[in-house]
C-alpha atoms as a printed R data frame, in Angstrom:
    type eleno elety resid chain resno       x       y       z
1   ATOM     1    CA   UNK     A     1 197.332 115.956 289.890
2   ATOM     2    CA   UNK     A     2 200.696 115.319 291.524
3   ATOM     3    CA   UNK     A     3 199.065 113.231 294.229
4   ATOM     4    CA   UNK     A     4 197.421 111.000 291.587
5   ATOM     5    CA   UNK     A     5 200.802 110.458 289.908
6   ATOM     6    CA   UNK     A     6 202.334 109.537 293.253
7   ATOM     7    CA   UNK     A     7 199.479 107.081 293.975
8   ATOM     8    CA   UNK     A     8 199.902 105.506 290.525
9   ATOM     9    CA   UNK     A     9 203.650 105.172 291.117
10  ATOM    10    CA   UNK     A    10 203.057 103.596 294.534
11  ATOM    11    CA   UNK     A    11 200.446 101.218 293.075
12  ATOM    12    CA   UNK     A    12 202.817 100.251 290.246
13  ATOM    13    CA   UNK     A    13 205.616  99.653 292.753
14  ATOM    14    CA   UNK     A    14 203.372  97.460 294.905
15  ATOM    15    CA   UNK     A    15 202.173  95.455 291.887
16  ATOM    16    CA   UNK     A    16 205.738  94.926 290.678
17  ATOM    17    CA   UNK     A    17 206.812  93.860 294.172
18  ATOM    18    CA   UNK     A    18 203.943  91.344 294.377
19  ATOM    19    CA   UNK     A    19 204.756  90.014 290.886
20  ATOM    20    CA   UNK     A    20 208.410  89.742 291.924
21  ATOM    21    CA   UNK     A    21 207.474  87.688 294.992
22  ATOM    22    CA   UNK     A    22 205.225  85.394 292.955
23  ATOM    23    CA   UNK     A    23 207.908  85.035 290.280
24  ATOM    24    CA   UNK     A    24 210.483  84.104 292.916
25  ATOM    25    CA   UNK     A    25 208.097  81.531 294.443
26  ATOM    26    CA   UNK     A    26 207.518  80.089 290.992
27  ATOM    27    CA   UNK     A    27 211.267  79.937 290.333
28  ATOM    28    CA   UNK     A    28 211.913  78.265 293.699
29  ATOM    29    CA   UNK     A    29 209.184  75.659 293.145
30  ATOM    30    CA   UNK     A    30 210.440  75.065 289.610
31  ATOM    31    CA   UNK     A    31 214.009  74.731 290.863
32  ATOM    32    CA   UNK     A    32 212.976  72.210 293.496
33  ATOM    33    CA   UNK     A    33 211.105  70.062 290.983
34  ATOM    34    CA   UNK     A    34 214.091  70.056 288.619
35  ATOM    35    CA   UNK     A    35 216.803  69.575 291.230
36  ATOM    36    CA   UNK     A    36 214.959  66.871 293.215
37  ATOM    37    CA   UNK     A    37 215.851  64.448 290.416
38  ATOM    38    CA   UNK     A    38 219.511  64.841 291.394
39  ATOM    39    CA   UNK     A    39 218.965  64.938 295.151
40  ATOM    40    CA   UNK     A    40 216.870  61.766 295.215
41  ATOM    41    CA   UNK     A    41 220.026  59.739 294.549
42  ATOM    42    CA   UNK     A    42 221.250  60.784 297.980
43  ATOM    43    CA   UNK     A    43 217.835  60.802 299.671
44  ATOM    44    CA   UNK     A    44 215.867  57.797 298.341
45  ATOM    45    CA   UNK     A    45 212.777  58.699 300.378
46  ATOM    46    CA   UNK     A    46 212.176  61.578 297.971
47  ATOM    47    CA   UNK     A    47 211.491  58.971 295.280
48  ATOM    48    CA   UNK     A    48 208.439  57.789 297.179
49  ATOM    49    CA   UNK     A    49 206.889  61.221 297.414
50  ATOM    50    CA   UNK     A    50 205.113  62.797 294.500
51  ATOM    51    CA   UNK     A    51 204.883  66.248 296.026
52  ATOM    52    CA   UNK     A    52 207.139  67.521 293.235
53  ATOM    53    CA   UNK     A    53 204.162  67.184 290.873
54  ATOM    54    CA   UNK     A    54 202.144  69.509 293.090
55  ATOM    55    CA   UNK     A    55 205.099  71.882 293.255
56  ATOM    56    CA   UNK     A    56 205.305  71.881 289.457
57  ATOM    57    CA   UNK     A    57 201.675  72.939 289.292
58  ATOM    58    CA   UNK     A    58 202.293  75.603 291.951
59  ATOM    59    CA   UNK     A    59 205.266  76.872 289.931
60  ATOM    60    CA   UNK     A    60 203.019  77.328 286.890
61  ATOM    61    CA   UNK     A    61 200.263  78.977 288.940
62  ATOM    62    CA   UNK     A    62 202.640  81.483 290.558
63  ATOM    63    CA   UNK     A    63 204.329  82.229 287.240
64  ATOM    64    CA   UNK     A    64 200.906  82.820 285.686
65  ATOM    65    CA   UNK     A    65 199.961  85.185 288.525
66  ATOM    66    CA   UNK     A    66 203.238  87.106 288.212
67  ATOM    67    CA   UNK     A    67 202.917  87.492 284.457
68  ATOM    68    CA   UNK     A    68 199.254  88.541 284.755
69  ATOM    69    CA   UNK     A    69 200.307  91.336 287.106
70  ATOM    70    CA   UNK     A    70 203.092  92.542 284.802
71  ATOM    71    CA   UNK     A    71 201.116  92.291 281.541
72  ATOM    72    CA   UNK     A    72 199.032  95.497 281.927
73  ATOM    73    CA   UNK     A    73 202.212  97.515 282.547
74  ATOM    74    CA   UNK     A    74 203.831  96.682 279.224
75  ATOM    75    CA   UNK     A    75 202.899  96.375 275.574
76  ATOM    76    CA   UNK     A    76 204.907  93.164 275.132
77  ATOM    77    CA   UNK     A    77 202.685  90.089 275.170
78  ATOM    78    CA   UNK     A    78 203.883  87.852 278.008
79  ATOM    79    CA   UNK     A    79 200.904  85.540 278.157
80  ATOM    80    CA   UNK     A    80 201.035  84.057 274.641
81  ATOM    81    CA   UNK     A    81 204.492  82.439 275.047
82  ATOM    82    CA   UNK     A    82 203.530  81.354 278.573
83  ATOM    83    CA   UNK     A    83 200.399  79.551 277.330
84  ATOM    84    CA   UNK     A    84 202.362  77.936 274.504
85  ATOM    85    CA   UNK     A    85 205.098  76.895 276.967
86  ATOM    86    CA   UNK     A    86 202.868  75.095 279.425
87  ATOM    87    CA   UNK     A    87 200.596  73.560 276.765
88  ATOM    88    CA   UNK     A    88 203.570  72.146 274.855
89  ATOM    89    CA   UNK     A    89 205.189  71.101 278.155
90  ATOM    90    CA   UNK     A    90 202.157  68.973 279.004
91  ATOM    91    CA   UNK     A    91 202.163  67.493 275.482
92  ATOM    92    CA   UNK     A    92 205.895  66.730 275.810
93  ATOM    93    CA   UNK     A    93 205.329  64.996 279.163
94  ATOM    94    CA   UNK     A    94 202.520  62.925 277.628
95  ATOM    95    CA   UNK     A    95 204.747  61.982 274.676
96  ATOM    96    CA   UNK     A    96 207.547  60.957 277.055
97  ATOM    97    CA   UNK     A    97 205.152  58.800 279.049
98  ATOM    98    CA   UNK     A    98 203.807  57.228 275.845
99  ATOM    99    CA   UNK     A    99 207.389  56.593 274.717
100 ATOM   100    CA   UNK     A   100 208.184  54.820 277.974
101 ATOM   101    CA   UNK     A   101 204.969  52.786 278.137
102 ATOM   102    CA   UNK     A   102 204.121  52.069 274.504
103 ATOM   103    CA   UNK     A   103 206.398  52.816 271.603
104 ATOM   104    CA   UNK     A   104 209.831  54.402 271.372
105 ATOM   105    CA   UNK     A   105 208.580  56.421 268.378
106 ATOM   106    CA   UNK     A   106 206.886  58.705 270.902
107 ATOM   107    CA   UNK     A   107 210.340  59.533 272.265
108 ATOM   108    CA   UNK     A   108 211.117  61.312 268.991
109 ATOM   109    CA   UNK     A   109 207.876  63.277 269.355
110 ATOM   110    CA   UNK     A   110 208.921  64.099 272.918
111 ATOM   111    CA   UNK     A   111 212.254  65.512 271.717
112 ATOM   112    CA   UNK     A   112 210.537  67.671 269.078
113 ATOM   113    CA   UNK     A   113 208.000  68.969 271.607
114 ATOM   114    CA   UNK     A   114 210.785  69.584 274.127
115 ATOM   115    CA   UNK     A   115 212.670  71.749 271.623
116 ATOM   116    CA   UNK     A   116 209.537  73.756 270.777
117 ATOM   117    CA   UNK     A   117 208.718  74.129 274.487
118 ATOM   118    CA   UNK     A   118 212.237  75.455 275.118
119 ATOM   119    CA   UNK     A   119 211.814  77.944 272.263
120 ATOM   120    CA   UNK     A   120 208.689  79.403 273.856
121 ATOM   121    CA   UNK     A   121 210.357  79.450 277.304
122 ATOM   122    CA   UNK     A   122 213.278  81.343 275.766
123 ATOM   123    CA   UNK     A   123 210.938  83.818 274.054
124 ATOM   124    CA   UNK     A   124 209.168  84.447 277.369
125 ATOM   125    CA   UNK     A   125 212.440  84.991 279.227
126 ATOM   126    CA   UNK     A   126 213.847  87.295 276.560
127 ATOM   127    CA   UNK     A   127 210.662  89.353 276.774
128 ATOM   128    CA   UNK     A   128 210.949  89.473 280.572
129 ATOM   129    CA   UNK     A   129 214.565  90.545 280.189
130 ATOM   130    CA   UNK     A   130 213.554  93.360 277.870
131 ATOM   131    CA   UNK     A   131 210.719  94.761 279.991
132 ATOM   132    CA   UNK     A   132 212.582  94.423 283.301
133 ATOM   133    CA   UNK     A   133 215.965  95.469 281.881
134 ATOM   134    CA   UNK     A   134 217.369  92.424 283.698
135 ATOM   135    CA   UNK     A   135 219.775  90.327 281.581
136 ATOM   136    CA   UNK     A   136 219.663  87.397 284.031
137 ATOM   137    CA   UNK     A   137 216.488  86.189 282.315
138 ATOM   138    CA   UNK     A   138 218.474  85.832 279.069
139 ATOM   139    CA   UNK     A   139 221.384  84.130 280.840
140 ATOM   140    CA   UNK     A   140 218.945  81.730 282.483
141 ATOM   141    CA   UNK     A   141 217.476  80.792 279.086
142 ATOM   142    CA   UNK     A   142 220.899  80.109 277.620
143 ATOM   143    CA   UNK     A   143 221.986  78.061 280.644
144 ATOM   144    CA   UNK     A   144 218.720  76.141 280.585
145 ATOM   145    CA   UNK     A   145 219.308  75.144 276.958
146 ATOM   146    CA   UNK     A   146 222.815  73.986 277.939
147 ATOM   147    CA   UNK     A   147 221.289  72.174 280.925
148 ATOM   148    CA   UNK     A   148 218.720  70.327 278.804
149 ATOM   149    CA   UNK     A   149 221.450  69.356 276.324
150 ATOM   150    CA   UNK     A   150 223.672  68.063 279.141
151 ATOM   151    CA   UNK     A   151 220.760  66.161 280.732
152 ATOM   152    CA   UNK     A   152 219.904  64.523 277.421
153 ATOM   153    CA   UNK     A   153 223.577  63.611 277.006
154 ATOM   154    CA   UNK     A   154 223.582  61.985 280.452
155 ATOM   155    CA   UNK     A   155 220.380  60.147 279.582
156 ATOM   156    CA   UNK     A   156 221.520  58.851 276.189
157 ATOM   157    CA   UNK     A   157 224.997  57.904 277.421
158 ATOM   158    CA   UNK     A   158 223.389  56.290 280.480
159 ATOM   159    CA   UNK     A   159 225.847  57.988 282.826
160 ATOM   160    CA   UNK     A   160 225.701  56.614 286.334
161 ATOM   161    CA   UNK     A   161 224.972  58.781 289.344
162 ATOM   162    CA   UNK     A   162 228.341  59.609 290.817
163 ATOM   163    CA   UNK     A   163 230.085  59.955 287.463
164 ATOM   164    CA   UNK     A   164 231.790  63.190 286.478
165 ATOM   165    CA   UNK     A   165 229.317  63.702 283.631
166 ATOM   166    CA   UNK     A   166 226.385  63.286 286.017
167 ATOM   167    CA   UNK     A   167 227.781  65.817 288.510
168 ATOM   168    CA   UNK     A   168 228.625  68.268 285.717
169 ATOM   169    CA   UNK     A   169 225.018  68.034 284.523
170 ATOM   170    CA   UNK     A   170 223.760  68.615 288.066
171 ATOM   171    CA   UNK     A   171 225.996  71.704 288.420
172 ATOM   172    CA   UNK     A   172 224.832  73.138 285.084
173 ATOM   173    CA   UNK     A   173 221.193  72.535 285.989
174 ATOM   174    CA   UNK     A   174 221.608  74.107 289.442
175 ATOM   175    CA   UNK     A   175 223.274  77.149 287.847
176 ATOM   176    CA   UNK     A   176 220.393  77.568 285.387
177 ATOM   177    CA   UNK     A   177 217.852  77.380 288.210
178 ATOM   178    CA   UNK     A   178 219.814  79.788 290.409
179 ATOM   179    CA   UNK     A   179 219.878  82.285 287.535
180 ATOM   180    CA   UNK     A   180 216.077  82.090 287.300
181 ATOM   181    CA   UNK     A   181 215.641  82.800 291.008
182 ATOM   182    CA   UNK     A   182 218.186  85.634 290.744
183 ATOM   183    CA   UNK     A   183 216.435  87.064 287.703
184 ATOM   184    CA   UNK     A   184 213.132  87.344 289.549
185 ATOM   185    CA   UNK     A   185 214.905  88.722 292.618
186 ATOM   186    CA   UNK     A   186 216.359  91.497 290.428
187 ATOM   187    CA   UNK     A   187 212.988  92.709 289.102
188 ATOM   188    CA   UNK     A   188 212.613  96.300 290.282
189 ATOM   189    CA   UNK     A   189 210.773  98.125 287.520
190 ATOM   190    CA   UNK     A   190 208.958  97.511 284.271
191 ATOM   191    CA   UNK     A   191 209.594  99.333 280.997
192 ATOM   192    CA   UNK     A   192 206.496  99.999 278.906
193 ATOM   193    CA   UNK     A   193 207.914  98.228 275.874
C-alpha cells in the first residue's frame, strides 16, 4: 500500500514538472510574441518575419498541454476559461483586422472582445494561482491589465517609438510577461481545490 502511494506521489510530481515545463515554454513564446512588437523598432528585419504568428500558436498549444495535465489533479475547471480565452482572442483579432481594413466600427467590437478576453485570462490565472498557491499568477493578471491599458493609451495618443510613454509601456509589458514566466517557474505542487 505504501509503495502505491509513493508511486502515485512520484507520478504526480513528474506530471506537475512536465506541466511546469510546458507552461514555461508557453509563457516564453507568448512573451516573445508580445515583446517583439517593441523590439522590431530596433531590429527592422523582425518586421519581415511572421514567425511570431507560429510562436503564438505554439504558446497556445503548450498552454493547452500544461492545463490538460493539471486538470485531473484539481476540481477547479481550468479548461473552460482557457477555451473562452483563445476563442474570444481569435474573434478580437478578426475584429481588429476588420476595423483596419473595412470599417472603424469594428474597432469598437475589438475593444469589447479584448476586455472580455482579458476577463477570461484573469479568471484562468486566478484559478492557477489558487491551485498552485502561487500569487505570481494573480500579479501577472493585474500587470497585464495595466499593460493593455498602457498599450491602448500609446496607440490612441499615437506616441512615437522613443518617447517616454512608449518606453514606459514597453517596461510595463515586459514586467507582465516576466511575471508570467516566473509564475510558471514557481509551480511546485497542485492543491486539489
